[in-house]
PDB file of C-alpha atoms in Angstrom:
ATOM      1  CA  UNK A 100      89.726  89.006 127.308  1.00  0.00           C
ATOM      2  CA  UNK A 101      91.066  91.881 126.102  1.00  0.00           C
ATOM      3  CA  UNK A 102      91.214  94.792 128.255  1.00  0.00           C
ATOM      4  CA  UNK A 103      90.338  98.287 128.253  1.00  0.00           C
ATOM      5  CA  UNK A 104      93.404  99.558 127.019  1.00  0.00           C
ATOM      6  CA  UNK A 105      94.178  97.871 124.173  1.00  0.00           C
ATOM      7  CA  UNK A 106      89.969  98.010 123.034  1.00  0.00           C
ATOM      8  CA  UNK A 107      90.313 101.772 123.203  1.00  0.00           C
ATOM      9  CA  UNK A 108      93.491 101.433 120.700  1.00  0.00           C
ATOM     10  CA  UNK A 109      91.523  99.314 118.381  1.00  0.00           C
ATOM     11  CA  UNK A 110      88.542 101.259 118.355  1.00  0.00           C
ATOM     12  CA  UNK A 111      90.906 104.332 117.760  1.00  0.00           C
ATOM     13  CA  UNK A 112      93.179 102.457 115.133  1.00  0.00           C
ATOM     14  CA  UNK A 113      89.361 101.800 113.145  1.00  0.00           C
ATOM     15  CA  UNK A 114      89.390 105.376 112.484  1.00  0.00           C
ATOM     16  CA  UNK A 115      92.011 105.149 110.394  1.00  0.00           C
ATOM     17  CA  UNK A 116      92.127 101.292 109.205  1.00  0.00           C
ATOM     18  CA  UNK A 117      89.900  98.269 108.933  1.00  0.00           C
ATOM     19  CA  UNK A 118      90.096  95.799 111.490  1.00  0.00           C
ATOM     20  CA  UNK A 119      90.882  92.162 110.766  1.00  0.00           C
ATOM     21  CA  UNK A 120      88.222  89.897 111.596  1.00  0.00           C
ATOM     22  CA  UNK A 121      90.144  88.533 114.152  1.00  0.00           C
ATOM     23  CA  UNK A 122      90.329  92.046 115.697  1.00  0.00           C
ATOM     24  CA  UNK A 123      86.809  93.079 115.142  1.00  0.00           C
ATOM     25  CA  UNK A 124      85.294  89.589 117.291  1.00  0.00           C
ATOM     26  CA  UNK A 125      87.323  89.947 119.899  1.00  0.00           C
ATOM     27  CA  UNK A 126      86.741  93.815 120.328  1.00  0.00           C
ATOM     28  CA  UNK A 127      83.027  93.170 120.049  1.00  0.00           C
ATOM     29  CA  UNK A 128      83.265  90.773 122.997  1.00  0.00           C
ATOM     30  CA  UNK A 129      84.926  93.340 125.144  1.00  0.00           C
ATOM     31  CA  UNK A 130      82.581  95.877 123.792  1.00  0.00           C
ATOM     32  CA  UNK A 131      79.550  93.514 125.263  1.00  0.00           C
ATOM     33  CA  UNK A 132      80.694  93.035 128.242  1.00  0.00           C
ATOM     34  CA  UNK A 133      82.190  96.613 129.227  1.00  0.00           C
ATOM     35  CA  UNK A 134      79.599  99.922 129.165  1.00  0.00           C
ATOM     36  CA  UNK A 135      83.013 102.229 129.282  1.00  0.00           C
ATOM     37  CA  UNK A 136      84.088 100.794 126.084  1.00  0.00           C
ATOM     38  CA  UNK A 137      80.725 100.988 124.810  1.00  0.00           C
ATOM     39  CA  UNK A 138      80.379 104.066 125.184  1.00  0.00           C
ATOM     40  CA  UNK A 139      83.567 104.965 124.161  1.00  0.00           C
ATOM     41  CA  UNK A 140      83.067 103.517 120.945  1.00  0.00           C
ATOM     42  CA  UNK A 141      79.879 106.017 120.232  1.00  0.00           C
ATOM     43  CA  UNK A 142      82.356 108.406 121.154  1.00  0.00           C
ATOM     44  CA  UNK A 143      84.854 107.644 117.994  1.00  0.00           C
ATOM     45  CA  UNK A 144      82.180 108.806 115.738  1.00  0.00           C
ATOM     46  CA  UNK A 145      80.691 111.536 117.980  1.00  0.00           C
ATOM     47  CA  UNK A 146      84.619 113.021 117.784  1.00  0.00           C
ATOM     48  CA  UNK A 147      85.076 112.808 114.605  1.00  0.00           C
ATOM     49  CA  UNK A 148      81.926 114.349 114.090  1.00  0.00           C
ATOM     50  CA  UNK A 149      82.426 116.959 116.257  1.00  0.00           C
ATOM     51  CA  UNK A 150      85.918 118.003 114.555  1.00  0.00           C
ATOM     52  CA  UNK A 151      84.612 117.673 110.998  1.00  0.00           C
ATOM     53  CA  UNK A 152      81.733 120.358 112.332  1.00  0.00           C
ATOM     54  CA  UNK A 153      84.177 122.629 113.949  1.00  0.00           C
ATOM     55  CA  UNK A 154      86.415 122.627 110.509  1.00  0.00           C
ATOM     56  CA  UNK A 155      83.626 123.732 109.056  1.00  0.00           C
ATOM     57  CA  UNK A 156      82.711 126.007 111.603  1.00  0.00           C
ATOM     58  CA  UNK A 157      85.897 127.947 110.912  1.00  0.00           C
ATOM     59  CA  UNK A 158      84.973 127.686 107.344  1.00  0.00           C
ATOM     60  CA  UNK A 159      81.748 129.704 108.245  1.00  0.00           C
ATOM     61  CA  UNK A 160      81.114 133.415 108.871  1.00  0.00           C
ATOM     62  CA  UNK A 161      79.949 135.029 111.469  1.00  0.00           C
ATOM     63  CA  UNK A 162      79.957 132.080 114.255  1.00  0.00           C
ATOM     64  CA  UNK A 163      82.138 133.308 116.751  1.00  0.00           C
ATOM     65  CA  UNK A 164      83.653 136.149 118.576  1.00  0.00           C
TER      66      UNK A 164
ATOM     67  CA  UNK B 102      71.105 146.519  86.932  1.00  0.00           C
ATOM     68  CA  UNK B 103      72.600 143.854  84.385  1.00  0.00           C
ATOM     69  CA  UNK B 104      75.333 141.050  85.580  1.00  0.00           C
ATOM     70  CA  UNK B 105      78.372 143.305  84.856  1.00  0.00           C
ATOM     71  CA  UNK B 106      77.354 145.611  86.760  1.00  0.00           C
ATOM     72  CA  UNK B 107      76.299 143.856  89.093  1.00  0.00           C
ATOM     73  CA  UNK B 108      79.828 141.857  89.487  1.00  0.00           C
ATOM     74  CA  UNK B 109      81.570 145.486  89.423  1.00  0.00           C
ATOM     75  CA  UNK B 110      79.656 146.603  92.250  1.00  0.00           C
ATOM     76  CA  UNK B 111      80.639 143.296  94.173  1.00  0.00           C
ATOM     77  CA  UNK B 112      84.237 143.654  93.058  1.00  0.00           C
ATOM     78  CA  UNK B 113      84.215 146.919  94.380  1.00  0.00           C
ATOM     79  CA  UNK B 114      82.642 145.779  97.961  1.00  0.00           C
ATOM     80  CA  UNK B 115      85.532 143.256  97.949  1.00  0.00           C
ATOM     81  CA  UNK B 116      87.767 146.133  98.062  1.00  0.00           C
ATOM     82  CA  UNK B 117      86.384 147.871 100.008  1.00  0.00           C
ATOM     83  CA  UNK B 118      86.131 144.929 102.640  1.00  0.00           C
ATOM     84  CA  UNK B 119      89.859 144.540 102.291  1.00  0.00           C
ATOM     85  CA  UNK B 120      90.848 148.013 102.576  1.00  0.00           C
ATOM     86  CA  UNK B 121      88.534 148.129 106.040  1.00  0.00           C
ATOM     87  CA  UNK B 122      91.361 147.599 108.674  1.00  0.00           C
ATOM     88  CA  UNK B 123      89.503 146.486 111.557  1.00  0.00           C
ATOM     89  CA  UNK B 124      87.728 143.645 108.993  1.00  0.00           C
ATOM     90  CA  UNK B 125      90.900 142.667 107.687  1.00  0.00           C
ATOM     91  CA  UNK B 126      92.799 142.528 111.498  1.00  0.00           C
ATOM     92  CA  UNK B 127      90.109 140.757 112.710  1.00  0.00           C
ATOM     93  CA  UNK B 128      89.981 138.078 110.435  1.00  0.00           C
ATOM     94  CA  UNK B 129      93.752 137.862 110.241  1.00  0.00           C
ATOM     95  CA  UNK B 130      93.908 137.182 114.161  1.00  0.00           C
ATOM     96  CA  UNK B 131      91.154 134.363 113.630  1.00  0.00           C
ATOM     97  CA  UNK B 132      93.069 132.687 110.631  1.00  0.00           C
ATOM     98  CA  UNK B 133      96.110 133.388 112.844  1.00  0.00           C
ATOM     99  CA  UNK B 134      94.893 131.272 115.252  1.00  0.00           C
ATOM    100  CA  UNK B 135      93.671 128.659 113.103  1.00  0.00           C
ATOM    101  CA  UNK B 136      96.520 127.966 111.489  1.00  0.00           C
ATOM    102  CA  UNK B 137      99.105 128.369 114.376  1.00  0.00           C
ATOM    103  CA  UNK B 138      97.037 125.226 115.785  1.00  0.00           C
ATOM    104  CA  UNK B 139      97.161 123.069 113.434  1.00  0.00           C
ATOM    105  CA  UNK B 140     100.679 123.922 112.376  1.00  0.00           C
ATOM    106  CA  UNK B 141     102.216 124.602 115.601  1.00  0.00           C
ATOM    107  CA  UNK B 142     104.773 126.729 114.425  1.00  0.00           C
ATOM    108  CA  UNK B 143     103.821 130.091 114.495  1.00  0.00           C
ATOM    109  CA  UNK B 144     106.067 131.805 111.492  1.00  0.00           C
ATOM    110  CA  UNK B 145     104.493 128.719 109.284  1.00  0.00           C
ATOM    111  CA  UNK B 146     100.824 130.426 109.853  1.00  0.00           C
ATOM    112  CA  UNK B 147     102.110 133.751 109.317  1.00  0.00           C
ATOM    113  CA  UNK B 148     103.131 132.502 106.071  1.00  0.00           C
ATOM    114  CA  UNK B 149     100.177 130.439 104.892  1.00  0.00           C
ATOM    115  CA  UNK B 150      97.721 133.367 106.274  1.00  0.00           C
ATOM    116  CA  UNK B 151      99.783 135.722 104.334  1.00  0.00           C
ATOM    117  CA  UNK B 152      99.439 133.497 101.358  1.00  0.00           C
ATOM    118  CA  UNK B 153      95.847 133.703 101.479  1.00  0.00           C
ATOM    119  CA  UNK B 154      95.593 136.968 102.063  1.00  0.00           C
ATOM    120  CA  UNK B 155      97.637 137.512  99.072  1.00  0.00           C
ATOM    121  CA  UNK B 156      95.100 135.345  97.242  1.00  0.00           C
ATOM    122  CA  UNK B 157      92.639 136.685  98.325  1.00  0.00           C
ATOM    123  CA  UNK B 158      93.382 140.061  96.929  1.00  0.00           C
ATOM    124  CA  UNK B 159      94.180 138.978  93.612  1.00  0.00           C
ATOM    125  CA  UNK B 160      90.956 137.747  92.920  1.00  0.00           C
ATOM    126  CA  UNK B 161      88.818 140.274  94.726  1.00  0.00           C
ATOM    127  CA  UNK B 162      85.579 139.731  92.708  1.00  0.00           C
ATOM    128  CA  UNK B 163      82.139 138.160  92.808  1.00  0.00           C
ATOM    129  CA  UNK B 164      82.195 138.218  96.562  1.00  0.00           C
ATOM    130  CA  UNK B 165      79.458 140.316  97.671  1.00  0.00           C
ATOM    131  CA  UNK B 166      80.088 140.864 100.997  1.00  0.00           C
ATOM    132  CA  UNK B 167      81.842 140.530 104.596  1.00  0.00           C
ATOM    133  CA  UNK B 168      80.090 137.007 104.609  1.00  0.00           C
ATOM    134  CA  UNK B 169      81.127 135.245 101.690  1.00  0.00           C
ATOM    135  CA  UNK B 170      84.549 136.650 101.668  1.00  0.00           C
ATOM    136  CA  UNK B 171      85.508 135.196 105.069  1.00  0.00           C
ATOM    137  CA  UNK B 172      84.236 131.796 103.642  1.00  0.00           C
ATOM    138  CA  UNK B 173      86.223 131.932 100.745  1.00  0.00           C
ATOM    139  CA  UNK B 174      89.388 133.284 102.736  1.00  0.00           C
ATOM    140  CA  UNK B 175      89.191 130.611 105.146  1.00  0.00           C
ATOM    141  CA  UNK B 176      88.753 127.976 101.991  1.00  0.00           C
ATOM    142  CA  UNK B 177      91.535 128.990 100.969  1.00  0.00           C
ATOM    143  CA  UNK B 178      93.614 129.048 104.357  1.00  0.00           C
ATOM    144  CA  UNK B 179      92.555 125.327 104.900  1.00  0.00           C
ATOM    145  CA  UNK B 180      94.278 124.552 101.465  1.00  0.00           C
ATOM    146  CA  UNK B 181      97.427 126.220 101.839  1.00  0.00           C
ATOM    147  CA  UNK B 182      97.746 124.522 105.212  1.00  0.00           C
ATOM    148  CA  UNK B 183      96.706 121.081 103.668  1.00  0.00           C
ATOM    149  CA  UNK B 184      99.827 121.969 101.178  1.00  0.00           C
ATOM    150  CA  UNK B 185     101.790 122.863 104.326  1.00  0.00           C
ATOM    151  CA  UNK B 186     101.297 120.354 105.794  1.00  0.00           C
ATOM    152  CA  UNK B 187     101.999 117.280 103.033  1.00  0.00           C
ATOM    153  CA  UNK B 188     104.943 119.368 102.059  1.00  0.00           C
ATOM    154  CA  UNK B 189     106.844 119.818 104.813  1.00  0.00           C
ATOM    155  CA  UNK B 190     108.748 117.301 105.963  1.00  0.00           C
ATOM    156  CA  UNK B 191     109.599 116.680 109.847  1.00  0.00           C
ATOM    157  CA  UNK B 192     107.266 120.008 110.888  1.00  0.00           C
ATOM    158  CA  UNK B 193     107.925 118.268 114.330  1.00  0.00           C
ATOM    159  CA  UNK B 194     111.774 117.721 115.102  1.00  0.00           C
ATOM    160  CA  UNK B 195     112.897 114.095 117.242  1.00  0.00           C
ATOM    161  CA  UNK B 196     113.354 116.340 120.437  1.00  0.00           C
ATOM    162  CA  UNK B 197     109.958 117.428 120.492  1.00  0.00           C
ATOM    163  CA  UNK B 198     109.228 114.250 120.214  1.00  0.00           C
ATOM    164  CA  UNK B 199     111.006 112.499 123.345  1.00  0.00           C
ATOM    165  CA  UNK B 200     109.431 115.443 125.178  1.00  0.00           C
ATOM    166  CA  UNK B 201     106.037 114.021 125.324  1.00  0.00           C
ATOM    167  CA  UNK B 202     104.946 112.423 128.296  1.00  0.00           C
ATOM    168  CA  UNK B 203     106.086 108.977 129.090  1.00  0.00           C
ATOM    169  CA  UNK B 204     103.080 106.423 127.740  1.00  0.00           C
ATOM    170  CA  UNK B 205     102.782 104.333 130.852  1.00  0.00           C
ATOM    171  CA  UNK B 206     102.722 107.267 133.463  1.00  0.00           C
ATOM    172  CA  UNK B 207     100.102 108.910 130.853  1.00  0.00           C
ATOM    173  CA  UNK B 208      97.777 106.247 130.543  1.00  0.00           C
ATOM    174  CA  UNK B 209      97.651 104.848 133.765  1.00  0.00           C
ATOM    175  CA  UNK B 210      95.834 107.400 134.919  1.00  0.00           C
ATOM    176  CA  UNK B 211      93.271 106.082 132.981  1.00  0.00           C
ATOM    177  CA  UNK B 212      93.688 102.443 133.633  1.00  0.00           C
ATOM    178  CA  UNK B 213      94.973 100.074 136.209  1.00  0.00           C
ATOM    179  CA  UNK B 214      97.866  97.832 136.182  1.00  0.00           C
ATOM    180  CA  UNK B 215      95.638  95.366 133.795  1.00  0.00           C
ATOM    181  CA  UNK B 216      94.381  97.324 131.566  1.00  0.00           C
ATOM    182  CA  UNK B 217      90.991  98.383 132.610  1.00  0.00           C
ATOM    183  CA  UNK B 218      89.171 101.798 132.986  1.00  0.00           C
ATOM    184  CA  UNK B 219      89.819 103.542 136.651  1.00  0.00           C
ATOM    185  CA  UNK B 220      86.221 103.458 138.313  1.00  0.00           C
ATOM    186  CA  UNK B 221      85.856 106.977 137.824  1.00  0.00           C
ATOM    187  CA  UNK B 222      87.476 107.605 134.091  1.00  0.00           C
ATOM    188  CA  UNK B 223      84.877 105.041 132.687  1.00  0.00           C
ATOM    189  CA  UNK B 224      83.574 106.842 129.900  1.00  0.00           C
ATOM    190  CA  UNK B 225      79.572 108.124 130.550  1.00  0.00           C
ATOM    191  CA  UNK B 226      76.843 107.841 127.380  1.00  0.00           C
ATOM    192  CA  UNK B 227      77.159 111.101 125.643  1.00  0.00           C
ATOM    193  CA  UNK B 228      73.596 111.698 124.478  1.00  0.00           C
ATOM    194  CA  UNK B 229      72.761 112.966 120.906  1.00  0.00           C
ATOM    195  CA  UNK B 230      75.344 115.715 120.067  1.00  0.00           C
ATOM    196  CA  UNK B 231      73.237 117.146 116.874  1.00  0.00           C
ATOM    197  CA  UNK B 232      71.595 119.276 119.926  1.00  0.00           C
ATOM    198  CA  UNK B 233      74.716 120.993 121.339  1.00  0.00           C
ATOM    199  CA  UNK B 234      77.118 121.567 117.743  1.00  0.00           C
ATOM    200  CA  UNK B 235      75.448 124.757 117.534  1.00  0.00           C
ATOM    201  CA  UNK B 236      76.272 126.008 121.248  1.00  0.00           C
ATOM    202  CA  UNK B 237      78.912 128.270 120.953  1.00  0.00           C
ATOM    203  CA  UNK B 238      79.691 127.132 124.638  1.00  0.00           C
ATOM    204  CA  UNK B 239      80.738 124.067 123.805  1.00  0.00           C
ATOM    205  CA  UNK B 240      82.889 124.937 120.706  1.00  0.00           C
ATOM    206  CA  UNK B 241      84.927 127.136 123.416  1.00  0.00           C
ATOM    207  CA  UNK B 242      85.211 124.253 125.796  1.00  0.00           C
ATOM    208  CA  UNK B 243      86.121 121.740 122.740  1.00  0.00           C
ATOM    209  CA  UNK B 244      88.842 124.432 121.421  1.00  0.00           C
ATOM    210  CA  UNK B 245      90.351 124.831 125.022  1.00  0.00           C
ATOM    211  CA  UNK B 246      90.548 120.980 125.327  1.00  0.00           C
ATOM    212  CA  UNK B 247      92.076 120.775 122.020  1.00  0.00           C
ATOM    213  CA  UNK B 248      94.601 123.463 123.253  1.00  0.00           C
ATOM    214  CA  UNK B 249      95.517 120.859 126.231  1.00  0.00           C
ATOM    215  CA  UNK B 250      96.687 118.510 124.365  1.00  0.00           C
ATOM    216  CA  UNK B 251     100.277 117.761 123.974  1.00  0.00           C
ATOM    217  CA  UNK B 252     101.470 119.782 120.872  1.00  0.00           C
ATOM    218  CA  UNK B 253     102.300 116.040 118.909  1.00  0.00           C
ATOM    219  CA  UNK B 254      99.254 114.733 119.198  1.00  0.00           C
ATOM    220  CA  UNK B 255      97.047 117.802 118.767  1.00  0.00           C
ATOM    221  CA  UNK B 256      99.013 118.231 115.362  1.00  0.00           C
ATOM    222  CA  UNK B 257      98.233 115.055 114.321  1.00  0.00           C
ATOM    223  CA  UNK B 258      94.543 114.734 115.513  1.00  0.00           C
ATOM    224  CA  UNK B 259      94.405 118.179 113.440  1.00  0.00           C
ATOM    225  CA  UNK B 260      95.543 116.599 110.365  1.00  0.00           C
ATOM    226  CA  UNK B 261      93.736 113.754 110.810  1.00  0.00           C
ATOM    227  CA  UNK B 262      90.184 115.113 111.691  1.00  0.00           C
ATOM    228  CA  UNK B 263      90.163 118.769 110.063  1.00  0.00           C
ATOM    229  CA  UNK B 264      92.467 118.756 106.839  1.00  0.00           C
ATOM    230  CA  UNK B 265      91.291 115.340 106.600  1.00  0.00           C
ATOM    231  CA  UNK B 266      94.754 113.841 105.627  1.00  0.00           C
ATOM    232  CA  UNK B 267      94.614 109.985 105.872  1.00  0.00           C
ATOM    233  CA  UNK B 268      97.448 107.547 107.438  1.00  0.00           C
ATOM    234  CA  UNK B 269      99.855 107.788 105.412  1.00  0.00           C
ATOM    235  CA  UNK B 270      99.706 111.422 104.183  1.00  0.00           C
ATOM    236  CA  UNK B 271     100.547 112.276 108.089  1.00  0.00           C
ATOM    237  CA  UNK B 272     103.177 109.700 108.441  1.00  0.00           C
ATOM    238  CA  UNK B 273     105.128 111.034 105.695  1.00  0.00           C
ATOM    239  CA  UNK B 274     104.317 114.752 106.614  1.00  0.00           C
ATOM    240  CA  UNK B 275     105.731 114.697 110.136  1.00  0.00           C
ATOM    241  CA  UNK B 276     107.752 111.629 110.055  1.00  0.00           C
ATOM    242  CA  UNK B 277     106.250 109.058 111.634  1.00  0.00           C
ATOM    243  CA  UNK B 278     105.763 105.184 111.597  1.00  0.00           C
ATOM    244  CA  UNK B 279     102.216 104.116 110.815  1.00  0.00           C
ATOM    245  CA  UNK B 280     102.378 102.605 114.682  1.00  0.00           C
ATOM    246  CA  UNK B 281     103.142 105.476 116.159  1.00  0.00           C
ATOM    247  CA  UNK B 282     101.074 107.534 114.366  1.00  0.00           C
ATOM    248  CA  UNK B 283      98.389 105.201 115.640  1.00  0.00           C
ATOM    249  CA  UNK B 284      99.717 105.910 119.101  1.00  0.00           C
ATOM    250  CA  UNK B 285      99.352 109.144 119.085  1.00  0.00           C
ATOM    251  CA  UNK B 286      96.051 109.382 117.973  1.00  0.00           C
ATOM    252  CA  UNK B 287      94.862 107.232 120.482  1.00  0.00           C
ATOM    253  CA  UNK B 288      96.342 109.373 123.182  1.00  0.00           C
ATOM    254  CA  UNK B 289      94.821 112.426 121.732  1.00  0.00           C
ATOM    255  CA  UNK B 290      91.221 110.693 121.571  1.00  0.00           C
ATOM    256  CA  UNK B 291      91.605 109.135 124.979  1.00  0.00           C
ATOM    257  CA  UNK B 292      92.496 113.005 126.535  1.00  0.00           C
ATOM    258  CA  UNK B 293      90.425 114.958 124.450  1.00  0.00           C
ATOM    259  CA  UNK B 294      87.485 112.584 125.084  1.00  0.00           C
ATOM    260  CA  UNK B 295      88.087 112.500 128.463  1.00  0.00           C
ATOM    261  CA  UNK B 296      88.196 116.367 128.833  1.00  0.00           C
ATOM    262  CA  UNK B 297      85.227 117.330 126.479  1.00  0.00           C
ATOM    263  CA  UNK B 298      83.301 114.930 129.241  1.00  0.00           C
ATOM    264  CA  UNK B 299      84.784 116.166 132.038  1.00  0.00           C
ATOM    265  CA  UNK B 300      84.284 119.629 131.210  1.00  0.00           C
ATOM    266  CA  UNK B 301      80.796 119.463 129.352  1.00  0.00           C
ATOM    267  CA  UNK B 302      78.762 116.716 130.166  1.00  0.00           C
ATOM    268  CA  UNK B 303      79.603 116.447 133.787  1.00  0.00           C
ATOM    269  CA  UNK B 304      79.077 119.868 134.095  1.00  0.00           C
ATOM    270  CA  UNK B 305      75.872 119.771 133.199  1.00  0.00           C
ATOM    271  CA  UNK B 306      76.900 121.154 129.899  1.00  0.00           C
ATOM    272  CA  UNK B 307      77.817 124.322 131.310  1.00  0.00           C
ATOM    273  CA  UNK B 308      81.534 125.308 132.491  1.00  0.00           C
ATOM    274  CA  UNK B 309      82.407 128.730 132.741  1.00  0.00           C
ATOM    275  CA  UNK B 310      85.623 128.065 134.727  1.00  0.00           C
ATOM    276  CA  UNK B 311      87.359 126.477 131.608  1.00  0.00           C
ATOM    277  CA  UNK B 312      89.668 129.183 129.999  1.00  0.00           C
TER     278      UNK B 312
END
């Protein structure tokens, strides 16, 4: 079975490139059984959302001090 | 008021704002901080900010007030940063790459010898982010976590997620192989994730300790 280090690496890479079918399948298997990686997977999306919101926020007026 | 008078009035207001030393200094400070984070170099940041401000002064028209002007200046700055990142080859020299910590050592805090999560490092569920993205305190935590990343990790993360360059563009700009880039982004996301979790989620979404 794939370990968490490799699973998180693939989930990170998925933010830059499409994963192969094999990669997707083995990742899916791991994530079903691992709650930590399941949460990590959701967080990749959230992290991107945060980063985009942060950059956008910097472009917007009157938001911070 | 006619459209023309309106335009003149706006231009005058904008010029007044740009002549307002306190306003300029404040916005300049924010710009320098934003640019330095992303360029990792104070001089490059100063240059980008300078150019953005000159651009703003040259075209000081149709900005009816402080809010619109600031939005616009930051939009110019973001473009300057993107240009700088795209055109500046080898922003980070080889020695700074070597100074980044050893990968095994870094990841061993997170994963056991077999590569599975250490008990207390396993990610928890974050819940719906929409609610806290409006909170100023959350952004202070986010920014502090960003500043704690090793410089090279922070830089590629920001190029990817703030400036939205694609992987190939980043590799060219900082002279990395694709596989190096994947490693750096993986580490930056692991660290950032962990920092946000520890300092926001596990602190009941309040932590005034963080600098």
